[in-house]
Amino acid sequence: MVLEPGTNDWSAMSRIWTGTGCGKTHHHCLALNAAGEVLLSRRVANDEPELLKLLGDVLELAGESPRDLGFGHDRR
């Protein structure tokens, strides 16, 4: 969700906090909601397709569409 132009109402915005522990071969991502509940906890390989999938899943949790950002399209 996006802040409507000319308003100060962020109340409808999704509130998700994420953190990623980065390693040489694998990473771990944790996503929490405003109440501190775990929405996602995932270990992924240090691999572009897996990282893009993870990012897309986090965006979906926030109510955003990964396709709107160009994910899932051939970049060539």
mmCIF file of N, CA and C in Angstrom:
data_model
loop_
_atom_site.group_PDB
_atom_site.id
_atom_site.type_symbol
_atom_site.label_atom_id
_atom_site.label_comp_id
_atom_site.label_asym_id
_atom_site.label_seq_id
_atom_site.Cartn_x
_atom_site.Cartn_y
_atom_site.Cartn_z
ATOM 1 N N MET A 1 0.835 -1.172 0.000
ATOM 2 C CA MET A 1 0.000 0.000 0.000
ATOM 3 C C MET A 1 0.881 1.236 0.000
ATOM 4 N N VAL A 2 0.322 2.312 -0.473
ATOM 5 C CA VAL A 2 1.094 3.529 -0.636
ATOM 6 C C VAL A 2 0.358 4.679 0.047
ATOM 7 N N LEU A 3 1.119 5.601 0.571
ATOM 8 C CA LEU A 3 0.530 6.811 1.149
ATOM 9 C C LEU A 3 -0.115 7.606 0.026
ATOM 10 N N GLU A 4 -1.391 7.943 0.201
ATOM 11 C CA GLU A 4 -2.092 8.730 -0.810
ATOM 12 C C GLU A 4 -1.506 10.135 -0.851
ATOM 13 N N PRO A 5 -1.301 10.662 -2.060
ATOM 14 C CA PRO A 5 -0.755 12.020 -2.169
ATOM 15 C C PRO A 5 -1.631 13.024 -1.436
ATOM 16 N N GLY A 6 -1.011 13.932 -0.725
ATOM 17 C CA GLY A 6 -1.737 14.977 -0.012
ATOM 18 C C GLY A 6 -2.342 14.536 1.306
ATOM 19 N N THR A 7 -2.026 13.307 1.758
ATOM 20 C CA THR A 7 -2.557 12.839 3.037
ATOM 21 C C THR A 7 -1.401 12.463 3.954
ATOM 22 N N ASN A 8 -1.719 12.281 5.205
ATOM 23 C CA ASN A 8 -0.736 11.808 6.178
ATOM 24 C C ASN A 8 -1.203 10.515 6.817
ATOM 25 N N ASP A 9 -2.073 9.770 6.140
ATOM 26 C CA ASP A 9 -2.653 8.563 6.719
ATOM 27 C C ASP A 9 -1.857 7.328 6.311
ATOM 28 N N TRP A 10 -1.008 6.873 7.222
ATOM 29 C CA TRP A 10 -0.245 5.653 6.990
ATOM 30 C C TRP A 10 -0.919 4.453 7.655
ATOM 31 N N SER A 11 -2.110 4.650 8.247
ATOM 32 C CA SER A 11 -2.732 3.599 9.044
ATOM 33 C C SER A 11 -3.064 2.353 8.235
ATOM 34 N N ALA A 12 -3.328 2.498 6.949
ATOM 35 C CA ALA A 12 -3.690 1.342 6.137
ATOM 36 C C ALA A 12 -2.463 0.617 5.592
ATOM 37 N N MET A 13 -1.296 1.167 5.805
ATOM 38 C CA MET A 13 -0.083 0.578 5.247
ATOM 39 C C MET A 13 0.271 -0.712 5.975
ATOM 40 N N SER A 14 0.728 -1.693 5.209
ATOM 41 C CA SER A 14 1.221 -2.934 5.803
ATOM 42 C C SER A 14 2.464 -2.630 6.615
ATOM 43 N N ARG A 15 2.566 -3.253 7.758
ATOM 44 C CA ARG A 15 3.734 -3.052 8.607
ATOM 45 C C ARG A 15 4.415 -4.405 8.804
ATOM 46 N N ILE A 16 5.459 -4.605 8.041
ATOM 47 C CA ILE A 16 6.234 -5.836 8.120
ATOM 48 C C ILE A 16 7.699 -5.455 8.262
ATOM 49 N N TRP A 17 8.342 -6.091 9.218
ATOM 50 C CA TRP A 17 9.770 -5.878 9.416
ATOM 51 C C TRP A 17 10.488 -7.150 9.011
ATOM 52 N N THR A 18 11.567 -6.987 8.271
ATOM 53 C CA THR A 18 12.350 -8.143 7.856
ATOM 54 C C THR A 18 13.809 -7.944 8.230
ATOM 55 N N GLY A 19 14.448 -9.044 8.443
ATOM 56 C CA GLY A 19 15.880 -9.036 8.693
ATOM 57 C C GLY A 19 16.483 -10.242 8.003
ATOM 58 N N THR A 20 17.689 -10.094 7.526
ATOM 59 C CA THR A 20 18.355 -11.189 6.840
ATOM 60 C C THR A 20 19.756 -11.364 7.396
ATOM 61 N N GLY A 21 20.039 -12.570 7.813
ATOM 62 C CA GLY A 21 21.386 -12.942 8.216
ATOM 63 C C GLY A 21 22.086 -13.507 6.995
ATOM 64 N N CYS A 22 23.138 -12.868 6.580
ATOM 65 C CA CYS A 22 23.810 -13.252 5.338
ATOM 66 C C CYS A 22 25.050 -14.086 5.626
ATOM 67 N N GLY A 23 25.155 -15.192 4.921
ATOM 68 C CA GLY A 23 26.322 -16.056 5.030
ATOM 69 C C GLY A 23 26.946 -16.275 3.669
ATOM 70 N N LYS A 24 28.004 -17.037 3.642
ATOM 71 C CA LYS A 24 28.710 -17.264 2.384
ATOM 72 C C LYS A 24 27.901 -18.148 1.428
ATOM 73 N N THR A 25 27.270 -19.186 1.964
ATOM 74 C CA THR A 25 26.542 -20.113 1.098
ATOM 75 C C THR A 25 25.027 -20.054 1.288
ATOM 76 N N HIS A 26 24.581 -19.595 2.449
ATOM 77 C CA HIS A 26 23.145 -19.524 2.744
ATOM 78 C C HIS A 26 22.829 -18.253 3.514
ATOM 79 N N HIS A 27 21.573 -17.848 3.447
ATOM 80 C CA HIS A 27 21.069 -16.695 4.189
ATOM 81 C C HIS A 27 19.823 -17.130 4.951
ATOM 82 N N HIS A 28 19.475 -16.401 6.000
ATOM 83 C CA HIS A 28 18.239 -16.672 6.730
ATOM 84 C C HIS A 28 17.458 -15.377 6.839
ATOM 85 N N CYS A 29 16.181 -15.426 6.452
ATOM 86 C CA CYS A 29 15.323 -14.247 6.491
ATOM 87 C C CYS A 29 14.196 -14.476 7.494
ATOM 88 N N LEU A 30 13.896 -13.445 8.253
ATOM 89 C CA LEU A 30 12.803 -13.462 9.211
ATOM 90 C C LEU A 30 11.928 -12.249 8.940
ATOM 91 N N ALA A 31 10.607 -12.454 8.847
ATOM 92 C CA ALA A 31 9.654 -11.360 8.666
ATOM 93 C C ALA A 31 8.651 -11.397 9.810
ATOM 94 N N LEU A 32 8.441 -10.243 10.430
ATOM 95 C CA LEU A 32 7.518 -10.110 11.560
ATOM 96 C C LEU A 32 6.450 -9.078 11.232
ATOM 97 N N ASN A 33 5.258 -9.263 11.825
ATOM 98 C CA ASN A 33 4.228 -8.227 11.690
ATOM 99 C C ASN A 33 4.353 -7.249 12.845
ATOM 100 N N ALA A 34 3.456 -6.268 12.903
ATOM 101 C CA ALA A 34 3.529 -5.219 13.926
ATOM 102 C C ALA A 34 3.378 -5.770 15.340
ATOM 103 N N ALA A 35 2.719 -6.926 15.484
ATOM 104 C CA ALA A 35 2.539 -7.540 16.798
ATOM 105 C C ALA A 35 3.716 -8.430 17.182
ATOM 106 N N GLY A 36 4.703 -8.550 16.302
ATOM 107 C CA GLY A 36 5.869 -9.378 16.590
ATOM 108 C C GLY A 36 5.681 -10.840 16.240
ATOM 109 N N GLU A 37 4.605 -11.166 15.530
ATOM 110 C CA GLU A 37 4.357 -12.547 15.130
ATOM 111 C C GLU A 37 5.203 -12.877 13.897
ATOM 112 N N VAL A 38 5.726 -14.084 13.871
ATOM 113 C CA VAL A 38 6.552 -14.515 12.748
ATOM 114 C C VAL A 38 5.662 -14.802 11.541
ATOM 115 N N LEU A 39 5.909 -14.099 10.459
ATOM 116 C CA LEU A 39 5.183 -14.316 9.214
ATOM 117 C C LEU A 39 5.955 -15.224 8.269
ATOM 118 N N LEU A 40 7.272 -15.173 8.373
ATOM 119 C CA LEU A 40 8.114 -15.969 7.495
ATOM 120 C C LEU A 40 9.456 -16.166 8.173
ATOM 121 N N SER A 41 9.971 -17.362 8.106
ATOM 122 C CA SER A 41 11.311 -17.674 8.586
ATOM 123 C C SER A 41 11.865 -18.692 7.611
ATOM 124 N N ARG A 42 12.875 -18.293 6.860
ATOM 125 C CA ARG A 42 13.338 -19.171 5.786
ATOM 126 C C ARG A 42 14.847 -19.071 5.590
ATOM 127 N N ARG A 43 15.443 -20.224 5.374
ATOM 128 C CA ARG A 43 16.856 -20.319 5.000
ATOM 129 C C ARG A 43 16.905 -20.536 3.494
ATOM 130 N N VAL A 44 17.685 -19.744 2.810
ATOM 131 C CA VAL A 44 17.801 -19.876 1.359
ATOM 132 C C VAL A 44 19.264 -19.918 0.955
ATOM 133 N N ALA A 45 19.511 -20.585 -0.148
ATOM 134 C CA ALA A 45 20.870 -20.646 -0.681
ATOM 135 C C ALA A 45 21.252 -19.284 -1.249
ATOM 136 N N ASN A 46 22.529 -19.019 -1.286
ATOM 137 C CA ASN A 46 23.043 -17.795 -1.886
ATOM 138 C C ASN A 46 22.987 -17.973 -3.405
ATOM 139 N N ASP A 47 21.766 -17.835 -3.916
ATOM 140 C CA ASP A 47 21.479 -18.126 -5.317
ATOM 141 C C ASP A 47 20.422 -17.135 -5.791
ATOM 142 N N GLU A 48 20.670 -16.454 -6.903
ATOM 143 C CA GLU A 48 19.773 -15.377 -7.338
ATOM 144 C C GLU A 48 18.310 -15.806 -7.467
ATOM 145 N N PRO A 49 17.981 -16.927 -8.133
ATOM 146 C CA PRO A 49 16.562 -17.301 -8.221
ATOM 147 C C PRO A 49 15.909 -17.525 -6.858
ATOM 148 N N GLU A 50 16.638 -18.137 -5.927
ATOM 149 C CA GLU A 50 16.071 -18.357 -4.591
ATOM 150 C C GLU A 50 15.881 -17.040 -3.845
ATOM 151 N N LEU A 51 16.832 -16.130 -3.981
ATOM 152 C CA LEU A 51 16.715 -14.829 -3.324
ATOM 153 C C LEU A 51 15.574 -14.003 -3.923
ATOM 154 N N LEU A 52 15.391 -14.061 -5.232
ATOM 155 C CA LEU A 52 14.276 -13.359 -5.860
ATOM 156 C C LEU A 52 12.937 -13.942 -5.424
ATOM 157 N N LYS A 53 12.866 -15.260 -5.283
ATOM 158 C CA LYS A 53 11.641 -15.905 -4.796
ATOM 159 C C LYS A 53 11.339 -15.443 -3.378
ATOM 160 N N LEU A 54 12.362 -15.401 -2.534
ATOM 161 C CA LEU A 54 12.194 -14.936 -1.161
ATOM 162 C C LEU A 54 11.688 -13.497 -1.132
ATOM 163 N N LEU A 55 12.300 -12.634 -1.911
ATOM 164 C CA LEU A 55 11.880 -11.241 -1.953
ATOM 165 C C LEU A 55 10.435 -11.121 -2.430
ATOM 166 N N GLY A 56 10.074 -11.890 -3.439
ATOM 167 C CA GLY A 56 8.697 -11.896 -3.922
ATOM 168 C C GLY A 56 7.722 -12.355 -2.861
ATOM 169 N N ASP A 57 8.093 -13.376 -2.089
ATOM 170 C CA ASP A 57 7.223 -13.873 -1.016
ATOM 171 C C ASP A 57 7.038 -12.825 0.077
ATOM 172 N N VAL A 58 8.102 -12.104 0.415
ATOM 173 C CA VAL A 58 7.998 -11.039 1.420
ATOM 174 C C VAL A 58 7.103 -9.910 0.902
ATOM 175 N N LEU A 59 7.259 -9.551 -0.361
ATOM 176 C CA LEU A 59 6.406 -8.507 -0.939
ATOM 177 C C LEU A 59 4.941 -8.923 -0.928
ATOM 178 N N GLU A 60 4.667 -10.188 -1.202
ATOM 179 C CA GLU A 60 3.289 -10.666 -1.160
ATOM 180 C C GLU A 60 2.721 -10.593 0.249
ATOM 181 N N LEU A 61 3.534 -10.890 1.252
ATOM 182 C CA LEU A 61 3.087 -10.753 2.641
ATOM 183 C C LEU A 61 2.681 -9.315 2.947
ATOM 184 N N ALA A 62 3.376 -8.376 2.309
ATOM 185 C CA ALA A 62 3.105 -6.955 2.534
ATOM 186 C C ALA A 62 1.968 -6.446 1.650
ATOM 187 N N GLY A 63 1.396 -7.325 0.836
ATOM 188 C CA GLY A 63 0.300 -6.912 -0.018
ATOM 189 C C GLY A 63 0.749 -6.271 -1.318
ATOM 190 N N GLU A 64 2.009 -6.447 -1.663
ATOM 191 C CA GLU A 64 2.539 -5.898 -2.908
ATOM 192 C C GLU A 64 2.688 -7.024 -3.922
ATOM 193 N N SER A 65 2.680 -6.684 -5.185
ATOM 194 C CA SER A 65 2.834 -7.683 -6.228
ATOM 195 C C SER A 65 4.263 -7.665 -6.759
ATOM 196 N N PRO A 66 4.952 -8.802 -6.679
ATOM 197 C CA PRO A 66 6.308 -8.851 -7.242
ATOM 198 C C PRO A 66 6.320 -8.529 -8.732
ATOM 199 N N ARG A 67 5.265 -8.866 -9.448
ATOM 200 C CA ARG A 67 5.192 -8.574 -10.888
ATOM 201 C C ARG A 67 5.192 -7.078 -11.154
ATOM 202 N N ASP A 68 4.615 -6.303 -10.226
ATOM 203 C CA ASP A 68 4.609 -4.851 -10.392
ATOM 204 C C ASP A 68 6.019 -4.286 -10.383
ATOM 205 N N LEU A 69 6.952 -5.010 -9.771
ATOM 206 C CA LEU A 69 8.337 -4.563 -9.687
ATOM 207 C C LEU A 69 9.219 -5.203 -10.746
ATOM 208 N N GLY A 70 8.607 -5.968 -11.638
ATOM 209 C CA GLY A 70 9.374 -6.575 -12.722
ATOM 210 C C GLY A 70 9.911 -7.953 -12.406
ATOM 211 N N PHE A 71 9.540 -8.547 -11.280
ATOM 212 C CA PHE A 71 9.994 -9.908 -10.973
ATOM 213 C C PHE A 71 9.238 -10.871 -11.865
ATOM 214 N N GLY A 72 9.877 -11.947 -12.220
ATOM 215 C CA GLY A 72 9.237 -12.957 -13.020
ATOM 216 C C GLY A 72 9.310 -12.696 -14.512
ATOM 217 N N HIS A 73 9.992 -11.645 -14.888
ATOM 218 C CA HIS A 73 10.136 -11.319 -16.306
ATOM 219 C C HIS A 73 11.577 -11.586 -16.723
ATOM 220 N N ASP A 74 11.736 -12.035 -17.945
ATOM 221 C CA ASP A 74 13.075 -12.249 -18.473
ATOM 222 C C ASP A 74 13.772 -10.909 -18.611
ATOM 223 N N ARG A 75 14.947 -10.763 -18.013
ATOM 224 C CA ARG A 75 15.653 -9.483 -18.025
ATOM 225 C C ARG A 75 16.482 -9.286 -19.287
ATOM 226 N N ARG A 76 16.532 -10.282 -20.160
ATOM 227 C CA ARG A 76 17.347 -10.126 -21.365
ATOM 228 C C ARG A 76 16.675 -9.283 -22.394
#
